[in-house]
Amino acid sequence: DVKVTQSSRYLVKRTGEKVFLECVQDMDHENMFWYRQDPGLGLRLIYFSYDVKMKEKGDIPEGYSVSREKKERFSLILESASTNQTSMYLCASTLGDTGRAQYFGPGTRLLVL
Amino acid sequence: RKEVEQDPGPFNVPEGATVAFNCTYSNSASQSFFWYRQDCRKEPKLLMSVYSSGNEDGRFTAQLNRASQYISLLIRDSKLSDSATYLCVVTLSAKIIFGSGTRLSIRP
């Protein structure tokens, strides 16, 4: 079974803080993704990565950066958290080409005060 | 027009009923199709892939209609545990596009 884990289930941060969200997958998947999910807006892609040290912007990259130093780990960084970044953050991974199904981590609910 | 569209629902049906919902996609070059299930406050989980010839997994049947550019999900003999949001997913080249989901509620 594919396992995707995220470092925190719930996180509360203050405006302006730097926030790190970590995602680890144990199935040697090449592709990893970060999404945020908000009511009425569905899943929106922030960043993705097809290989170590490689990153591509998704649909809403503003205010975020990512790091992929190892194949199994993909980090999402909020350089200076803002209240509009309060959301559910979901990490996903997939093997090979994007025609394959994605496997999601349990999500991190981030509240920025 | 959205790339992937779903009726948000909610669909409210009695236990044991058959329910079906569709998902339309705008780009005829779309390549792969999936249905995911998402429970409240949980992550999406793959329910089934959708193949050109249609496919069945127990009470669930998925179909693809390329001519009309939609996929469908049919749930037979619905159970209380089927209550969830169902997301359709379409891939196009390197892009993975999620629908906003259809909420299904099964009542006793």
mmCIF file of C-alpha atoms in Angstrom:
data_model
loop_
_atom_site.group_PDB
_atom_site.id
_atom_site.type_symbol
_atom_site.label_atom_id
_atom_site.label_comp_id
_atom_site.label_asym_id
_atom_site.label_seq_id
_atom_site.Cartn_x
_atom_site.Cartn_y
_atom_site.Cartn_z
ATOM 1 C CA ASP A 1 0.000 0.000 0.000
ATOM 2 C CA VAL A 2 1.205 3.457 -0.855
ATOM 3 C CA LYS A 3 1.718 5.596 2.161
ATOM 4 C CA VAL A 4 1.871 9.373 2.022
ATOM 5 C CA THR A 5 2.386 11.109 5.332
ATOM 6 C CA GLN A 6 2.277 14.765 6.265
ATOM 7 C CA SER A 7 4.138 16.255 9.184
ATOM 8 C CA SER A 8 1.150 17.766 10.976
ATOM 9 C CA ARG A 9 -2.609 17.220 10.936
ATOM 10 C CA TYR A 10 -3.367 20.594 12.516
ATOM 11 C CA LEU A 11 -1.262 23.727 12.687
ATOM 12 C CA VAL A 12 -1.913 27.193 14.092
ATOM 13 C CA LYS A 13 0.447 29.994 13.090
ATOM 14 C CA ARG A 14 0.537 33.758 13.324
ATOM 15 C CA THR A 15 0.568 36.189 10.412
ATOM 16 C CA GLY A 16 4.107 36.722 9.167
ATOM 17 C CA GLU A 17 5.495 33.439 10.469
ATOM 18 C CA LYS A 18 7.430 31.102 8.193
ATOM 19 C CA VAL A 19 5.623 27.796 7.902
ATOM 20 C CA PHE A 20 7.005 24.445 6.753
ATOM 21 C CA LEU A 21 4.709 21.620 5.691
ATOM 22 C CA GLU A 22 6.434 18.328 5.007
ATOM 23 C CA CYS A 23 5.267 15.399 2.951
ATOM 24 C CA VAL A 24 6.900 11.980 2.705
ATOM 25 C CA GLN A 25 5.953 9.065 0.475
ATOM 26 C CA ASP A 26 7.355 5.570 0.801
ATOM 27 C CA MET A 27 6.711 4.131 -2.657
ATOM 28 C CA ASP A 28 9.525 5.662 -4.679
ATOM 29 C CA HIS A 29 7.103 7.840 -6.661
ATOM 30 C CA GLU A 30 8.647 10.325 -9.060
ATOM 31 C CA ASN A 31 5.877 12.897 -8.919
ATOM 32 C CA MET A 32 4.735 14.848 -5.907
ATOM 33 C CA PHE A 33 2.143 17.584 -5.587
ATOM 34 C CA TRP A 34 0.896 20.181 -3.145
ATOM 35 C CA TYR A 35 -2.732 21.298 -3.230
ATOM 36 C CA ARG A 36 -4.924 23.441 -1.088
ATOM 37 C CA GLN A 37 -8.610 22.764 -0.689
ATOM 38 C CA ASP A 38 -11.152 25.383 0.277
ATOM 39 C CA PRO A 39 -14.948 25.130 0.475
ATOM 40 C CA GLY A 40 -16.537 25.900 -2.875
ATOM 41 C CA LEU A 41 -13.192 26.095 -4.662
ATOM 42 C CA GLY A 42 -12.190 22.452 -4.758
ATOM 43 C CA LEU A 43 -8.593 21.317 -5.009
ATOM 44 C CA ARG A 44 -6.142 23.846 -6.398
ATOM 45 C CA LEU A 45 -2.600 22.937 -7.379
ATOM 46 C CA ILE A 46 0.121 25.030 -5.755
ATOM 47 C CA TYR A 47 3.331 23.358 -6.923
ATOM 48 C CA PHE A 48 4.459 20.006 -8.214
ATOM 49 C CA SER A 49 7.703 18.182 -8.776
ATOM 50 C CA TYR A 50 8.643 15.479 -11.258
ATOM 51 C CA ASP A 51 12.068 14.774 -9.879
ATOM 52 C CA VAL A 52 14.530 15.620 -7.164
ATOM 53 C CA LYS A 53 15.449 19.310 -7.148
ATOM 54 C CA MET A 54 12.850 19.970 -9.809
ATOM 55 C CA LYS A 55 9.727 22.078 -9.270
ATOM 56 C CA GLU A 56 6.976 23.514 -11.380
ATOM 57 C CA LYS A 57 4.388 26.140 -10.514
ATOM 58 C CA GLY A 58 0.815 25.083 -10.366
ATOM 59 C CA ASP A 59 -2.242 27.293 -10.588
ATOM 60 C CA ILE A 60 -1.752 29.297 -7.388
ATOM 61 C CA PRO A 61 1.960 29.450 -6.476
ATOM 62 C CA GLU A 62 1.954 33.006 -5.114
ATOM 63 C CA GLY A 63 3.026 33.169 -1.499
ATOM 64 C CA TYR A 64 4.451 29.640 -1.531
ATOM 65 C CA SER A 65 7.711 27.916 -2.347
ATOM 66 C CA VAL A 66 8.735 24.262 -2.355
ATOM 67 C CA SER A 67 11.775 22.112 -1.865
ATOM 68 C CA ARG A 68 12.542 18.610 -3.071
ATOM 69 C CA GLU A 69 15.998 17.583 -1.927
ATOM 70 C CA LYS A 70 15.183 13.870 -1.721
ATOM 71 C CA LYS A 71 12.882 11.794 -3.859
ATOM 72 C CA GLU A 72 10.623 10.799 -1.002
ATOM 73 C CA ARG A 73 10.200 14.239 0.534
ATOM 74 C CA PHE A 74 8.440 17.334 -0.775
ATOM 75 C CA SER A 75 8.182 20.410 1.417
ATOM 76 C CA LEU A 76 5.834 23.359 1.084
ATOM 77 C CA ILE A 77 6.993 26.651 2.551
ATOM 78 C CA LEU A 78 4.929 29.689 3.374
ATOM 79 C CA GLU A 79 7.565 32.410 3.591
ATOM 80 C CA SER A 80 5.318 34.832 5.487
ATOM 81 C CA ALA A 81 1.984 33.323 6.402
ATOM 82 C CA SER A 82 -1.139 35.377 5.815
ATOM 83 C CA THR A 83 -4.716 34.827 6.942
ATOM 84 C CA ASN A 84 -5.817 34.014 3.384
ATOM 85 C CA GLN A 85 -3.542 30.987 3.525
ATOM 86 C CA THR A 86 -5.749 29.379 6.130
ATOM 87 C CA SER A 87 -6.768 26.189 4.387
ATOM 88 C CA MET A 88 -6.500 22.422 4.151
ATOM 89 C CA TYR A 89 -3.200 21.459 2.491
ATOM 90 C CA LEU A 90 -2.974 18.124 0.746
ATOM 91 C CA CYS A 91 0.117 16.411 -0.559
ATOM 92 C CA ALA A 92 -0.113 13.734 -3.245
ATOM 93 C CA SER A 93 2.241 11.475 -5.132
ATOM 94 C CA THR A 94 2.083 9.375 -8.248
ATOM 95 C CA LEU A 95 4.309 6.997 -10.106
ATOM 96 C CA GLY A 96 5.636 7.734 -13.558
ATOM 97 C CA ASP A 97 3.464 9.645 -15.974
ATOM 98 C CA THR A 98 0.527 11.726 -14.838
ATOM 99 C CA GLY A 99 -1.936 9.284 -16.350
ATOM 100 C CA ARG A 100 -1.748 7.325 -13.139
ATOM 101 C CA ALA A 101 -3.848 7.815 -10.050
ATOM 102 C CA GLN A 102 -2.665 10.067 -7.258
ATOM 103 C CA TYR A 103 -2.325 9.012 -3.649
ATOM 104 C CA PHE A 104 -2.973 11.640 -1.020
ATOM 105 C CA GLY A 105 -1.651 12.282 2.441
ATOM 106 C CA PRO A 106 -4.117 12.893 5.289
ATOM 107 C CA GLY A 107 -3.882 16.665 4.929
ATOM 108 C CA THR A 108 -2.790 19.510 7.176
ATOM 109 C CA ARG A 109 -5.377 21.983 8.428
ATOM 110 C CA LEU A 110 -3.560 25.281 8.770
ATOM 111 C CA LEU A 111 -5.044 28.205 10.622
ATOM 112 C CA VAL A 112 -3.242 31.525 10.305
ATOM 113 C CA LEU A 113 -4.252 34.067 12.931
ATOM 114 C CA ARG B 1 -16.258 27.177 -19.059
ATOM 115 C CA LYS B 2 -14.560 25.084 -16.389
ATOM 116 C CA GLU B 3 -12.237 22.331 -17.589
ATOM 117 C CA VAL B 4 -14.018 19.738 -15.462
ATOM 118 C CA GLU B 5 -17.562 20.269 -14.213
ATOM 119 C CA GLN B 6 -19.654 18.389 -11.718
ATOM 120 C CA ASP B 7 -23.079 18.993 -10.250
ATOM 121 C CA PRO B 8 -22.255 19.915 -6.640
ATOM 122 C CA GLY B 9 -25.437 18.275 -5.333
ATOM 123 C CA PRO B 10 -26.243 17.325 -2.697
ATOM 124 C CA PHE B 11 -27.851 14.165 -3.949
ATOM 125 C CA ASN B 12 -30.008 12.857 -1.130
ATOM 126 C CA VAL B 13 -31.185 9.292 -1.747
ATOM 127 C CA PRO B 14 -32.598 6.460 0.382
ATOM 128 C CA GLU B 15 -30.521 3.465 1.311
ATOM 129 C CA GLY B 16 -30.754 0.769 -1.351
ATOM 130 C CA ALA B 17 -31.399 3.187 -4.192
ATOM 131 C CA THR B 18 -29.365 3.479 -7.342
ATOM 132 C CA VAL B 19 -27.745 6.834 -7.936
ATOM 133 C CA ALA B 20 -25.721 8.147 -10.849
ATOM 134 C CA PHE B 21 -23.833 11.317 -11.499
ATOM 135 C CA ASN B 22 -21.831 12.694 -14.361
ATOM 136 C CA CYS B 23 -18.753 14.771 -14.852
ATOM 137 C CA THR B 24 -18.122 16.703 -18.057
ATOM 138 C CA TYR B 25 -14.733 17.754 -19.381
ATOM 139 C CA SER B 26 -13.989 20.429 -21.920
ATOM 140 C CA ASN B 27 -10.879 19.185 -23.718
ATOM 141 C CA SER B 28 -11.374 16.307 -26.122
ATOM 142 C CA ALA B 29 -7.667 15.433 -25.856
ATOM 143 C CA SER B 30 -8.063 14.441 -22.195
ATOM 144 C CA GLN B 31 -6.351 11.148 -21.582
ATOM 145 C CA SER B 32 -7.053 9.494 -18.236
ATOM 146 C CA PHE B 33 -10.074 9.587 -15.982
ATOM 147 C CA PHE B 34 -10.662 8.704 -12.365
ATOM 148 C CA TRP B 35 -13.267 8.856 -9.637
ATOM 149 C CA TYR B 36 -12.156 9.698 -6.113
ATOM 150 C CA ARG B 37 -14.137 9.623 -2.923
ATOM 151 C CA GLN B 38 -13.602 12.167 -0.164
ATOM 152 C CA ASP B 39 -15.129 11.834 3.275
ATOM 153 C CA CYS B 40 -15.730 14.894 5.407
ATOM 154 C CA ARG B 41 -12.442 16.382 6.644
ATOM 155 C CA LYS B 42 -10.420 13.567 5.096
ATOM 156 C CA GLU B 43 -8.190 13.251 2.053
ATOM 157 C CA PRO B 44 -9.451 12.112 -1.371
ATOM 158 C CA LYS B 45 -9.030 8.401 -1.997
ATOM 159 C CA LEU B 46 -9.045 6.673 -5.345
ATOM 160 C CA LEU B 47 -12.354 4.917 -5.949
ATOM 161 C CA MET B 48 -11.742 3.688 -9.457
ATOM 162 C CA SER B 49 -10.096 4.460 -12.754
ATOM 163 C CA VAL B 50 -12.392 4.876 -15.733
ATOM 164 C CA TYR B 51 -11.589 2.874 -18.829
ATOM 165 C CA SER B 52 -12.839 3.422 -22.351
ATOM 166 C CA SER B 53 -14.854 0.215 -22.313
ATOM 167 C CA GLY B 54 -16.417 1.011 -18.952
ATOM 168 C CA ASN B 55 -15.610 -0.856 -15.776
ATOM 169 C CA GLU B 56 -17.290 -2.215 -12.715
ATOM 170 C CA ASP B 57 -16.128 -2.757 -9.170
ATOM 171 C CA GLY B 58 -18.786 -4.367 -7.026
ATOM 172 C CA ARG B 59 -21.686 -1.931 -6.728
ATOM 173 C CA PHE B 60 -19.842 0.782 -8.634
ATOM 174 C CA THR B 61 -19.816 1.219 -12.398
ATOM 175 C CA ALA B 62 -17.832 3.865 -14.221
ATOM 176 C CA GLN B 63 -18.269 4.793 -17.847
ATOM 177 C CA LEU B 64 -16.567 7.097 -20.305
ATOM 178 C CA ASN B 65 -18.314 8.766 -23.202
ATOM 179 C CA ARG B 66 -15.656 10.405 -25.337
ATOM 180 C CA ALA B 67 -18.097 11.619 -27.987
ATOM 181 C CA SER B 68 -20.048 13.658 -25.439
ATOM 182 C CA GLN B 69 -17.035 14.270 -23.202
ATOM 183 C CA TYR B 70 -18.313 13.007 -19.908
ATOM 184 C CA ILE B 71 -17.671 10.270 -17.396
ATOM 185 C CA SER B 72 -20.268 8.779 -15.136
ATOM 186 C CA LEU B 73 -20.420 6.919 -11.845
ATOM 187 C CA LEU B 74 -23.304 4.610 -10.978
ATOM 188 C CA ILE B 75 -23.772 3.288 -7.470
ATOM 189 C CA ARG B 76 -26.207 0.421 -7.012
ATOM 190 C CA ASP B 77 -27.813 -0.680 -3.760
ATOM 191 C CA SER B 78 -26.439 2.377 -1.999
ATOM 192 C CA LYS B 79 -25.270 2.058 1.610
ATOM 193 C CA LEU B 80 -25.129 4.649 4.370
ATOM 194 C CA SER B 81 -21.341 4.395 4.129
ATOM 195 C CA ASP B 82 -21.455 5.656 0.531
ATOM 196 C CA SER B 83 -22.213 9.151 1.855
ATOM 197 C CA ALA B 84 -19.268 11.257 0.730
ATOM 198 C CA THR B 85 -18.150 13.721 -1.904
ATOM 199 C CA TYR B 86 -17.202 12.170 -5.228
ATOM 200 C CA LEU B 87 -14.528 13.936 -7.247
ATOM 201 C CA CYS B 88 -13.839 13.305 -10.869
ATOM 202 C CA VAL B 89 -10.311 13.732 -12.154
ATOM 203 C CA VAL B 90 -9.150 14.179 -15.723
ATOM 204 C CA THR B 91 -5.587 14.266 -16.990
ATOM 205 C CA LEU B 92 -4.402 16.202 -20.002
ATOM 206 C CA SER B 93 -0.716 15.899 -20.894
ATOM 207 C CA ALA B 94 1.071 16.748 -17.657
ATOM 208 C CA LYS B 95 -1.981 18.377 -16.136
ATOM 209 C CA ILE B 96 -4.245 16.765 -13.557
ATOM 210 C CA ILE B 97 -7.608 18.496 -13.217
ATOM 211 C CA PHE B 98 -10.021 17.911 -10.360
ATOM 212 C CA GLY B 99 -13.711 18.588 -10.441
ATOM 213 C CA SER B 100 -15.197 20.366 -7.438
ATOM 214 C CA GLY B 101 -17.056 17.248 -6.386
ATOM 215 C CA THR B 102 -20.613 15.967 -6.044
ATOM 216 C CA ARG B 103 -21.927 15.510 -2.545
ATOM 217 C CA LEU B 104 -23.915 12.339 -1.920
ATOM 218 C CA SER B 105 -25.960 11.723 1.183
ATOM 219 C CA ILE B 106 -27.621 8.361 1.785
ATOM 220 C CA ARG B 107 -30.517 8.401 4.244
ATOM 221 C CA PRO B 108 -31.763 5.362 6.222
#
